[in-house]
XYZ file of C-alpha atoms in Angstrom:
623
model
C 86.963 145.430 96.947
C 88.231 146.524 93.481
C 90.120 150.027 93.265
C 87.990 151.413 91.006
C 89.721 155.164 91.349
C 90.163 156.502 88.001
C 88.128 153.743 85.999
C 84.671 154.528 84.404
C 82.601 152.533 86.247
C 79.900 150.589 83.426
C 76.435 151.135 83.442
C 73.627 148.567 82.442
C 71.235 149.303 79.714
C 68.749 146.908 79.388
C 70.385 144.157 80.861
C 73.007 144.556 78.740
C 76.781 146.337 79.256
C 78.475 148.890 78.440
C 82.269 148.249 77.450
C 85.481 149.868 76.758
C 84.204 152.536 79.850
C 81.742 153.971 77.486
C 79.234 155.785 78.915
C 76.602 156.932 76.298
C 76.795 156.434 72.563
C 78.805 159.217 71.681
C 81.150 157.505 73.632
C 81.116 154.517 71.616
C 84.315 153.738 69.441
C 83.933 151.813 66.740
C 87.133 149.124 65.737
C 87.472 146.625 62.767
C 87.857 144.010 65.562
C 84.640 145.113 67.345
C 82.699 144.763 63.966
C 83.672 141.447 63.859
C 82.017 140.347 67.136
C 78.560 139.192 68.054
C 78.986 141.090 71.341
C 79.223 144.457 68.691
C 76.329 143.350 67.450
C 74.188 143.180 70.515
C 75.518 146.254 72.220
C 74.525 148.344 68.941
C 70.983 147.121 69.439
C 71.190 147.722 73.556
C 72.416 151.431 72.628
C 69.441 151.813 69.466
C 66.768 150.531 72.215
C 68.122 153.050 74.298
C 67.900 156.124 71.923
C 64.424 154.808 70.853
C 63.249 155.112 74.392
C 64.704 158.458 75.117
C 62.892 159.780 71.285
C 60.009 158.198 72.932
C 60.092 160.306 76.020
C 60.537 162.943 74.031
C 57.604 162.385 72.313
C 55.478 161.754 75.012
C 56.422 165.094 76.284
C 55.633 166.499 73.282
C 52.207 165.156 72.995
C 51.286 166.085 76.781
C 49.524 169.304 75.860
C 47.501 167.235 72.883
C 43.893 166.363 73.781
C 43.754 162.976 75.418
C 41.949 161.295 72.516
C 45.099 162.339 70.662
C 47.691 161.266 73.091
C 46.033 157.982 73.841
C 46.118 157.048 69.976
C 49.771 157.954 69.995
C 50.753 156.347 72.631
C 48.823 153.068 70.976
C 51.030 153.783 67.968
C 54.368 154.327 69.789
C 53.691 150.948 72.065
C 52.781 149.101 68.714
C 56.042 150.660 67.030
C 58.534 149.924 69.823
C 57.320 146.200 70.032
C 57.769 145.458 66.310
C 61.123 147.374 66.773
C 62.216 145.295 69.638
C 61.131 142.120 68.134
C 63.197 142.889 64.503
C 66.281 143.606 67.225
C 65.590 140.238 68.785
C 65.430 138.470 65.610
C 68.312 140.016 64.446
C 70.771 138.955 67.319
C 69.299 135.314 66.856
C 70.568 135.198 63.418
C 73.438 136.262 64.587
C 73.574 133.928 67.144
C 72.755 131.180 64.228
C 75.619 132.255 62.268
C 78.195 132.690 63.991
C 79.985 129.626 65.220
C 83.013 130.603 66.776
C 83.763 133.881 69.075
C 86.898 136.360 68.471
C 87.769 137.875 72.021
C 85.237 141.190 72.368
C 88.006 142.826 74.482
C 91.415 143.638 73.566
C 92.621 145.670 76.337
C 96.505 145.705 76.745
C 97.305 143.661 79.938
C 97.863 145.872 83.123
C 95.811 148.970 81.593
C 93.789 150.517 83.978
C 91.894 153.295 82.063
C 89.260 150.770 81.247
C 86.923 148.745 83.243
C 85.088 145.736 81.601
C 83.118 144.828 85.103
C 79.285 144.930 85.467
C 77.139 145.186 89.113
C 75.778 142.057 90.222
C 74.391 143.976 93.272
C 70.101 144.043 91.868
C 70.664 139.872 91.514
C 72.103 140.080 95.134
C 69.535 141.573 96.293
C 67.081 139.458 94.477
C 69.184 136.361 96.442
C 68.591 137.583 99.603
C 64.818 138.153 98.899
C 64.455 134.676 97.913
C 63.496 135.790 95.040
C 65.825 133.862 93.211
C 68.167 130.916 94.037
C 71.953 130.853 94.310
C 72.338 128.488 91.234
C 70.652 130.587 88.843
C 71.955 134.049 90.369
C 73.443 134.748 87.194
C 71.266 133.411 84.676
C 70.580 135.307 81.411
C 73.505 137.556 82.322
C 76.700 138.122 80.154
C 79.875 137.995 82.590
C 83.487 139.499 81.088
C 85.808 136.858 81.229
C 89.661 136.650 80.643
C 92.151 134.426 79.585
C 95.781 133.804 79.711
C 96.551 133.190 75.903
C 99.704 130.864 76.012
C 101.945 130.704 73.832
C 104.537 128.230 75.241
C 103.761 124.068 73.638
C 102.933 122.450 77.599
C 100.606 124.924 77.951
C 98.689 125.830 74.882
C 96.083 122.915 75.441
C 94.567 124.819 78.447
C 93.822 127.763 75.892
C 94.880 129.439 72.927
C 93.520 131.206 69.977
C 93.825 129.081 66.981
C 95.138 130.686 63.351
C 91.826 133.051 62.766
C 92.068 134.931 65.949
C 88.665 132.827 67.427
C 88.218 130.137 69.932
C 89.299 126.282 68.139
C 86.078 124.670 67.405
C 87.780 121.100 67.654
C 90.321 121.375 70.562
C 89.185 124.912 72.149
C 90.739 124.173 75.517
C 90.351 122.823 78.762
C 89.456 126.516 80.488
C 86.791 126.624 77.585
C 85.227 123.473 78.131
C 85.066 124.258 82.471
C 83.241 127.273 81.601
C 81.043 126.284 79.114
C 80.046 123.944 81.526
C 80.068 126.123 83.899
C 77.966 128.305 81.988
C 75.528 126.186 80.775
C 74.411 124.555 84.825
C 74.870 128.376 85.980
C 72.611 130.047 82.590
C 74.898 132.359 81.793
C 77.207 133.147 78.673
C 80.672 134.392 78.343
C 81.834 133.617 74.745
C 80.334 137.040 73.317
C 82.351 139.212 76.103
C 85.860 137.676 76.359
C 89.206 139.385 76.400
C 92.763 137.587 76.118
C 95.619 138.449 77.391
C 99.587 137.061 76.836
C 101.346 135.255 79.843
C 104.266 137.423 81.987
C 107.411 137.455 80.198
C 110.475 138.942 81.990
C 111.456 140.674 78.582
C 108.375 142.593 77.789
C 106.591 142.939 81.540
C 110.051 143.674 83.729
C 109.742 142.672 86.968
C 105.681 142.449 87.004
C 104.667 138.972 88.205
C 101.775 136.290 87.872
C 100.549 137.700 91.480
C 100.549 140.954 89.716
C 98.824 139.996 86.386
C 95.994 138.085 88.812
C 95.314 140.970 90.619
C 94.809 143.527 87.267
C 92.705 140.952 85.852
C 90.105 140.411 88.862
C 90.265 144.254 88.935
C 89.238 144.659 85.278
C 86.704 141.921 84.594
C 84.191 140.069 86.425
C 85.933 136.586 86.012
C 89.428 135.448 85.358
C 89.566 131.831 84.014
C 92.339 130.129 84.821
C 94.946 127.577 87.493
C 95.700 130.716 89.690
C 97.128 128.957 93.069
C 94.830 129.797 96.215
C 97.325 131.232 98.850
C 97.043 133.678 101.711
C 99.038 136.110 100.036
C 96.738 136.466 97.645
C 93.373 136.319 99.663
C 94.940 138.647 101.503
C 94.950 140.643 98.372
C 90.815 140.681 98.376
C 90.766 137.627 95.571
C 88.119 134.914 95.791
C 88.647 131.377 94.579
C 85.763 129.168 93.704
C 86.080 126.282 94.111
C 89.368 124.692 92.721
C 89.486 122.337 89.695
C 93.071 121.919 88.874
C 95.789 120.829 91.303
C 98.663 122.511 91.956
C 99.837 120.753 95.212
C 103.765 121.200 95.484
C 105.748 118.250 94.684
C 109.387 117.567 94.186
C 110.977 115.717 90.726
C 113.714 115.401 89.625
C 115.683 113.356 86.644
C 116.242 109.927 87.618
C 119.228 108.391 85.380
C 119.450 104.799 86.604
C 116.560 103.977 85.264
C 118.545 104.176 81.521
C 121.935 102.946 82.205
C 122.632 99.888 80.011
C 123.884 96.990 81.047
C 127.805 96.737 80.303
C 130.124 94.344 79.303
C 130.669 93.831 83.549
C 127.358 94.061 84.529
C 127.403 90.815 85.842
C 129.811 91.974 88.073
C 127.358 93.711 89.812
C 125.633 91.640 92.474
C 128.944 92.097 95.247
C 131.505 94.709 95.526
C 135.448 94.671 93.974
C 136.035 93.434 98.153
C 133.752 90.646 97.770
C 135.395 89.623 94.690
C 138.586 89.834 95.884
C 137.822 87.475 98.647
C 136.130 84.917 96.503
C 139.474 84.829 94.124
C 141.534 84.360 97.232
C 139.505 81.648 98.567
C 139.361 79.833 96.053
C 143.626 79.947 96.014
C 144.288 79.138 99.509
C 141.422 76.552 99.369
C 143.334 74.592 96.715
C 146.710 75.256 97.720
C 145.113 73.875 101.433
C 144.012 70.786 99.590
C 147.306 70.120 97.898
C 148.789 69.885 101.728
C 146.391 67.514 102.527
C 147.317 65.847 99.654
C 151.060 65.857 100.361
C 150.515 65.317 104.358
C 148.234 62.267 103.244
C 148.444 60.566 99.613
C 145.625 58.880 100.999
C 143.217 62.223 101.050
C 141.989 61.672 97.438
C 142.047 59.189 94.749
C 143.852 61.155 92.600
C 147.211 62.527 92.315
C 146.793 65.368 93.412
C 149.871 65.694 95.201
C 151.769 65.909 91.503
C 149.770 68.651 90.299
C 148.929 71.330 92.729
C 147.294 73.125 89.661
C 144.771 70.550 89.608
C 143.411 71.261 93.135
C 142.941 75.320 92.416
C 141.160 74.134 89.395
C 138.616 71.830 91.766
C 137.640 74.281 93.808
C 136.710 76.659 91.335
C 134.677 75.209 89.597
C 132.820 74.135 92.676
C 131.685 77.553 92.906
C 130.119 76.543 89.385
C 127.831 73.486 91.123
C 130.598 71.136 89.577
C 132.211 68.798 92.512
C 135.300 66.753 91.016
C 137.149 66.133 94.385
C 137.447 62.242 96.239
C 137.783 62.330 99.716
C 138.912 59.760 101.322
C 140.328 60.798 104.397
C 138.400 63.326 107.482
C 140.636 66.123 106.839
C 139.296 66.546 103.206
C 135.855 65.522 103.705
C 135.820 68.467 106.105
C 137.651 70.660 103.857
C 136.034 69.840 101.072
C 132.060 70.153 103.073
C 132.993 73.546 103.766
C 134.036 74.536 100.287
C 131.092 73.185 98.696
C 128.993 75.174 101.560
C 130.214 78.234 100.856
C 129.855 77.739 97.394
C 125.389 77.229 98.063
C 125.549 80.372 99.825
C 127.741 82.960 97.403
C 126.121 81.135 94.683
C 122.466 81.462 95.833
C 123.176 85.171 97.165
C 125.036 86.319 93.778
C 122.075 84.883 91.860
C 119.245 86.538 93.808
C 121.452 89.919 93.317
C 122.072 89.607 89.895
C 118.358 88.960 89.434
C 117.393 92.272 90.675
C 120.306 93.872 88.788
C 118.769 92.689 85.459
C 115.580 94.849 85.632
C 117.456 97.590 86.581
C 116.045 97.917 90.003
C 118.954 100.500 91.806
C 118.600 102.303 94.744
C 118.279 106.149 94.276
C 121.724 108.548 93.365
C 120.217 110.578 96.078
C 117.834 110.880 98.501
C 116.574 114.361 98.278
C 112.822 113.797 99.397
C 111.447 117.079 100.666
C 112.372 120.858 100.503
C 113.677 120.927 103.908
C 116.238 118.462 102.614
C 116.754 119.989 100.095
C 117.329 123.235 101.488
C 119.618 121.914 104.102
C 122.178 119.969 101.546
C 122.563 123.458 100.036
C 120.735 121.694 96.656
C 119.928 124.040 93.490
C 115.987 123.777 93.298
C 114.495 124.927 89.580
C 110.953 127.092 90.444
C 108.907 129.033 87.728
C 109.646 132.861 87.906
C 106.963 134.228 89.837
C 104.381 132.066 90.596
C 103.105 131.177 93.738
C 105.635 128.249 94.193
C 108.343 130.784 94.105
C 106.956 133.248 96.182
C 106.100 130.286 98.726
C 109.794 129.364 98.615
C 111.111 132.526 98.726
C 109.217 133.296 102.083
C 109.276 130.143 103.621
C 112.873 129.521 102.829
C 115.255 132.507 102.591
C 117.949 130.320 102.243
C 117.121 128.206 99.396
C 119.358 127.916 96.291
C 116.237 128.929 93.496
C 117.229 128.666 89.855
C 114.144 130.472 88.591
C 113.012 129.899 84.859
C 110.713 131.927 82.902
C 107.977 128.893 81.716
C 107.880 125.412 82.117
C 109.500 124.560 79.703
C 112.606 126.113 80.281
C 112.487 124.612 83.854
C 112.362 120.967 82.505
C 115.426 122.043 80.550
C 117.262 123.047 83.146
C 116.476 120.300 84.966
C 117.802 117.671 82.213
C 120.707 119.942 82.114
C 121.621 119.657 85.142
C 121.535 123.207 86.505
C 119.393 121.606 89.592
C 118.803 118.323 91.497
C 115.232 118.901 92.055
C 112.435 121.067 91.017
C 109.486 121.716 92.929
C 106.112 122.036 90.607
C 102.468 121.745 90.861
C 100.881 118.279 90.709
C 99.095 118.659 87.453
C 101.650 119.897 86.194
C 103.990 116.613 86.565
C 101.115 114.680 85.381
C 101.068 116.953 82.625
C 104.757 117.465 81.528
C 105.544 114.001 82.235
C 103.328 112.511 79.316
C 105.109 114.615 76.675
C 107.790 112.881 74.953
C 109.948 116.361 74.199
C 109.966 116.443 78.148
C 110.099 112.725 78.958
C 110.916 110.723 76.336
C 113.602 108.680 78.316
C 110.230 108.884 81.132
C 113.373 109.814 83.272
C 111.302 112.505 85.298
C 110.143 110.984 88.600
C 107.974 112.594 91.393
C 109.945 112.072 94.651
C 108.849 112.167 97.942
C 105.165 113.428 99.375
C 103.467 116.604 98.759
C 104.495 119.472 100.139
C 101.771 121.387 100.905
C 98.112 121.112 99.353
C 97.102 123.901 96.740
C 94.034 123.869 94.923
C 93.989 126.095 91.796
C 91.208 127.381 89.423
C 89.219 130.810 88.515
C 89.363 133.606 90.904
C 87.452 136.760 91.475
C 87.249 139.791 92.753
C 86.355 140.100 96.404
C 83.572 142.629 96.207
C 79.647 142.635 98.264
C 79.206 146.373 98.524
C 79.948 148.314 95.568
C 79.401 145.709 92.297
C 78.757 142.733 94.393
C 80.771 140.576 92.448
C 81.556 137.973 95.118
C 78.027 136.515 94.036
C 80.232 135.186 90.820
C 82.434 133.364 93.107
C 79.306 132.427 95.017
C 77.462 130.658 91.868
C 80.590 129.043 90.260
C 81.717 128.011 93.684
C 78.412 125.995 93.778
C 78.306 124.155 90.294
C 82.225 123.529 90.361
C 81.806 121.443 93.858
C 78.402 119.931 91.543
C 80.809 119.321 88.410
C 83.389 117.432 90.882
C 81.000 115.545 92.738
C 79.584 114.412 89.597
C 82.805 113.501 88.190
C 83.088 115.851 85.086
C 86.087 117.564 86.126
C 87.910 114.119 86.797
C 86.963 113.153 83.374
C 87.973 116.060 81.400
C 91.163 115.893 83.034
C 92.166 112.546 82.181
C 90.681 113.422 78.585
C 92.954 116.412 78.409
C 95.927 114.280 79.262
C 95.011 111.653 76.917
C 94.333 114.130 74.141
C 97.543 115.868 74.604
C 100.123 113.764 76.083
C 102.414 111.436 73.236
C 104.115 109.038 76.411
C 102.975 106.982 79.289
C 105.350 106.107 81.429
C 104.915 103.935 84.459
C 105.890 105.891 86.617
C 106.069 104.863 90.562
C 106.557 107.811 93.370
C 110.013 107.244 94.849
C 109.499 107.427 98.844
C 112.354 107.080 101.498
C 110.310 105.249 103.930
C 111.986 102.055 105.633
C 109.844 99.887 103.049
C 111.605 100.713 99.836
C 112.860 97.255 97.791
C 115.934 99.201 96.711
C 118.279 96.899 95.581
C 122.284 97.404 95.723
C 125.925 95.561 96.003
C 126.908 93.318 98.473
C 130.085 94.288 100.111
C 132.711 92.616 102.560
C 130.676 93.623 106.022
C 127.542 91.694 105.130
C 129.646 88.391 103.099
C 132.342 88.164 105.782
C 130.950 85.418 108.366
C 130.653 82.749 105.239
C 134.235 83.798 104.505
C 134.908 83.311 108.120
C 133.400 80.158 108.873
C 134.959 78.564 105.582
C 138.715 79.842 107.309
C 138.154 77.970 110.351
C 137.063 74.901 108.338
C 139.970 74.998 106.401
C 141.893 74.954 109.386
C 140.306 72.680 111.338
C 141.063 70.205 108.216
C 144.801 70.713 108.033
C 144.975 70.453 112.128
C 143.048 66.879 111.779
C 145.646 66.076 108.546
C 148.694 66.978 110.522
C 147.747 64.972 113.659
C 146.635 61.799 111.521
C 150.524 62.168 109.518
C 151.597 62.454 113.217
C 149.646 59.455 114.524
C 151.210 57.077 111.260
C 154.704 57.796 111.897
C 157.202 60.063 109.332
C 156.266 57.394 106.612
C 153.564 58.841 104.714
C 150.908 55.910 103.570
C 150.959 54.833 100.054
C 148.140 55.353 97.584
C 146.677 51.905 95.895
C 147.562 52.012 92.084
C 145.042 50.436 89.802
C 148.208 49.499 87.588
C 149.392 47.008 90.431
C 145.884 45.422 90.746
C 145.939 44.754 87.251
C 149.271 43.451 87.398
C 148.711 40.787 90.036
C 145.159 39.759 87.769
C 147.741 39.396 85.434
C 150.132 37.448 87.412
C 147.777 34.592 88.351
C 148.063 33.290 85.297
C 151.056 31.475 83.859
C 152.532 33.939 81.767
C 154.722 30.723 79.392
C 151.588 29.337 78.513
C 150.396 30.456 75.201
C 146.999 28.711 76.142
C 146.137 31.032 79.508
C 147.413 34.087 77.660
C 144.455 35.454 75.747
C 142.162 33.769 79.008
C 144.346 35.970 81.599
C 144.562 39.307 79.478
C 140.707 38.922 79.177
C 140.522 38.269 82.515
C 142.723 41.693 83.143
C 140.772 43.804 80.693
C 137.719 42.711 82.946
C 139.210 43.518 85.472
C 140.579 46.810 84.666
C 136.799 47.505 83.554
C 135.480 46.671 87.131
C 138.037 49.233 88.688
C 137.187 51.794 86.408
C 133.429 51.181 86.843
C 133.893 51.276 90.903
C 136.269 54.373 90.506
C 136.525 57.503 88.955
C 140.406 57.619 87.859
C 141.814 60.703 87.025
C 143.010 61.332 83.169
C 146.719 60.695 84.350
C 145.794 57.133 85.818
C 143.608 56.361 82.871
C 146.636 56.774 80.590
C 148.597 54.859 82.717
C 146.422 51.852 82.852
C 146.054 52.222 78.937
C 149.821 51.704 78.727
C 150.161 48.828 80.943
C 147.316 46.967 79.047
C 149.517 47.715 75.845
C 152.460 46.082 77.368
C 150.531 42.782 78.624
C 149.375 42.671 74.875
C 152.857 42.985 73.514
């Protein structure tokens, strides 16, 4: 019930209301703004209908000690005069109706002022309801219901309502609590636009330490209807406020700014796939690998075709670039086939695990800075968590959390702000309002802002009313809109106007995925030494097991190290066959050795040192 102590409490007069706590006409004030309303308009008319009934009276008094011949031709003449009277008033107020596109608010009553009282009794159409006289969807047909607004001023919000540059509702974007109640309205037969008041949203500099809970309670106190998101909470049903049903949701949710998601890719980035550990490894692998096969070179000149056994350099070279998918050893021997299998095996795996990695480093797919997924976890890292000043967010928080670092902000706005700035980790806001926020591009533009984790707790949000069936019954206006808001949901209206609204206002669309920390997440990071170490492991004992079977073979073959075959002496003994006196065989023999040389270089794959070598002997057999 509505404390109604020291408010004038309206009275109806012919169906129509009283305002500003007025009470008969010389109570009626007159204002520039007033004149300027339709709602004037129809009130003068009520109050003129009123003071022609009461002349009436007084005139049938009058005429009660006239002959009744008399009084029943006056009374013809009054009835005729007060129906062409009514009719010109009815006319009139349709023209006016006609005219008059847009509506300037009919109330301008100074928010938390309590000397007036803009409500009306709904109490007759109860009754009427419970005499099944009438039904609950058309409870309040024909009636005009005082309705107000929050007037925003602040850019996210403005879209839901705000007066345009002539003081009157916009005629081509009037808002989205405008467009709920007009269709509200129209299902329910009822109209609002003619008896509207505005008021500005809390501000800590002007309204001290009065909060939205506060500014909720005046207005369901002062008017039949407030229309607006107010956040359906105990607290505040405890407070005697209805909520119809709710249109707009304000379920908590935590975001925060999510950075990764814009770091470039640097001059190292390819770097990325294992840790500095990993790396570290691979270098020194790749070292003792070809310092490994240099022994086996020097324990066996037999372990490759080449010469390796002069150039050490050579063999560090080899293995590297068999981490490329380039093989340019020759094995000839068991101790470097081994040595060089295991090489080229750990090569497959690094190089098939680094490119998968790097893959998922390239679209900039990175596990989360932090993990902060809920309020409790926030709460119990000691994180700074941005709220809106006042709302019913922070007086959840505030009760349900004592200990939680708040860094309250004054709009929206300046919570978003903060939140780029840095000032807090997370911020906990209403799901609409994320939806919302994160389609402007003065917000979002980076489309950094990311919803993480679930909800927090469900909160449905919309208009709210006065709890009230006694004295002006006006929980039958919670009743009624209760009833066509479910209809307008079911139906899918509210869904569409939503997405509308987001589409007409919103500049950005981000993709943007809720971040979870279930055991499912794809999160992609570096590979360090604990989860690389067994292919390092395996390739050590390889590389062992290859210079044990080298040493024992040296052992086996005596002190005297074999000697390598030289293409050089093959081509000398081709050479040698011939005569070399007769000038006859000469060209037949060197032919026969540049064939030759040809066949050994087809059937091997000589090194650049033995190449140049050959070259130089097949210069001296032509000399």
């Amino acid at each position: 019930m509505s404390a109604l102590a020291g408010n004038k409490v309206p009275q109806q007069v012919s169906g129509e209301m009283n305002f500003d706590g007025a009470t008969s006409p010389e109570e009626f004030v007159v204002s520039r703004e007033n004149l300027l309303s339709l709602s004037f308009l129809k009130s003068v008319l009520s109050y003129l209908i009123a003071i022609i009934k009461e002349m009436e009276a007084n005139y049938w008094r009058f005429w009660e000690r006239r002959p009744s011949r008399t009084a029943t031709r006056n009374s013809s003449t009054a009835t005729s005069f007060r129906s062409r009277l009514i009719t010109n008033a009815l006319v009139l107020v349709l023209s006016c109706n006609l005219s008059t596109a847009q509506q300037a608010p009919f109330y301008n009553t100074e928010k938390f002022q309590t000397s007036v009282n803009h409500k009306q009794s709904f109490c007759e159409r109860q009754n009427e309801l419970y005499a099944n006289n009438i039904t609950l969807s058309q409870a309040l047909s024909g009636l005009s219901l005082s309705v107000v607004l929050t007037n925003y001023q602040a850019p996210g919000d403005t879209p839901f309502f705000t007066l345009n540059e002539d003081g009157v509702i916009d005629k081509e974007n009037p808002g989205l609590f405008v467009i709920i109640m007009d269709e509200v309205a129209e299902r329910a037969n009822f109209s609002w636009r003619n008896s509207y008041g505005v008021v500005l949203p809390i501000n800590s500099t002007t309204d001290g330490n009065k909060t939205w809970a506060d500014l909720l309670k005046w207005e369901v106190e002062t008017y039949d209807l407030s229309a607006g998101k107010w956040d359906r909470s105990i607290a505040r049903m405890k407070e005697e406020i209805s909520f119809p049903e709710g249109w707009y949701d304000s379920s908590m949710v935590l975001i925060h700014i999510d950075d990764s998601s814009n770091i470039p890719l640097t001059l190292w980035s390819f770097l990325l796939p294992f840790q500095w550990t990993v790396w570290l490894f691979l270098g020194i692998t790749i070292l003792v690998t070809g310092i490994a096969y240099y022994l086996l070179e020097r324990l066996d000149t037999t372990s490759d075709t080449r010469e390796i056994e002069k150039h050490p350099g050579d063999a560090v070279f080899y293995t590297a670039i068999t981490f490329t998918g380039h093989f340019e050893f020759r094995p000839q021997t068991s101790a470097a086939m081994i040595l060089t299998f295991s090489t080229t095996f750990i090569a497959l795996i690094i190089g098939a695990v680094y490119t998968a990695n790097l893959a998922s480093f390239l679209v900039i797919s990175r596990k989360p800075m932090f993990a902060i997924d809920s309020v409790d976890q926030a709460v119990l890292m000691r994180a700074p968590i941005c709220v809106q000043r006042g709302v019913n967010i922070d007086d959840y928080l505030t009760e349900n959390y004592p200990e939680a670092v708040l860094i309250r902000n004054d709009d929206l706005n300046e919570l978003h702000q903060s939140l780029k700035l840095g000032k807090c980790l997370v911020a906990v806001v209403p799901v609409s309002e994320y939806e919302q926020f994160s389609r402007y591009s003065v917000v979002n533009g980076d489309c950094s802002l990311k919803w993480n984790g679930k909800v927090e707790q469900i909160v449905p949000a919309g208009f709210a009313s006065d709890v009230d069936s006694g004295i002006l019954c006006t929980s039958l206006v919670t009743h009624v809109l209760d009833l066509h808001l479910i209809e307008m949901k079911a139906d899918g209206f509210i869904k569409r106007e939503w997405e509308a609204y987001l589409q007409r206002n919103g500049d950005k669309n981000c993709v943007s995925d809720v971040e979870t920390s279930s055991n499912d997440d794809e999160d992609t990071y570096s590979l360090g030494l604990a989860e690389m170490a067994g292919i390092f492991i395996v390739h050590t004992l390889l590389l062992g097991l290859s210079i044990l079977v080298a040493s024992y073979q040296r052992f086996r073959a005596g002190k005297t190290p074999r000697s390598k075959p030289r293409l050089v002496e093959s081509a000398s003994q081709d050479v040698g066959s011939s005569p070399c006196g007769a000038n006859s065989n000469y060209s037949d023999g060197l032919h026969v050795n540049e064939e030759r040389t040809s066949e050994l270089f087809a059937d091997q794959a000589i090194s650049g040192n033995d190449l140049a070598v050959l070259e130089k002997t097949k210069t001296d057999l032509s000399a």
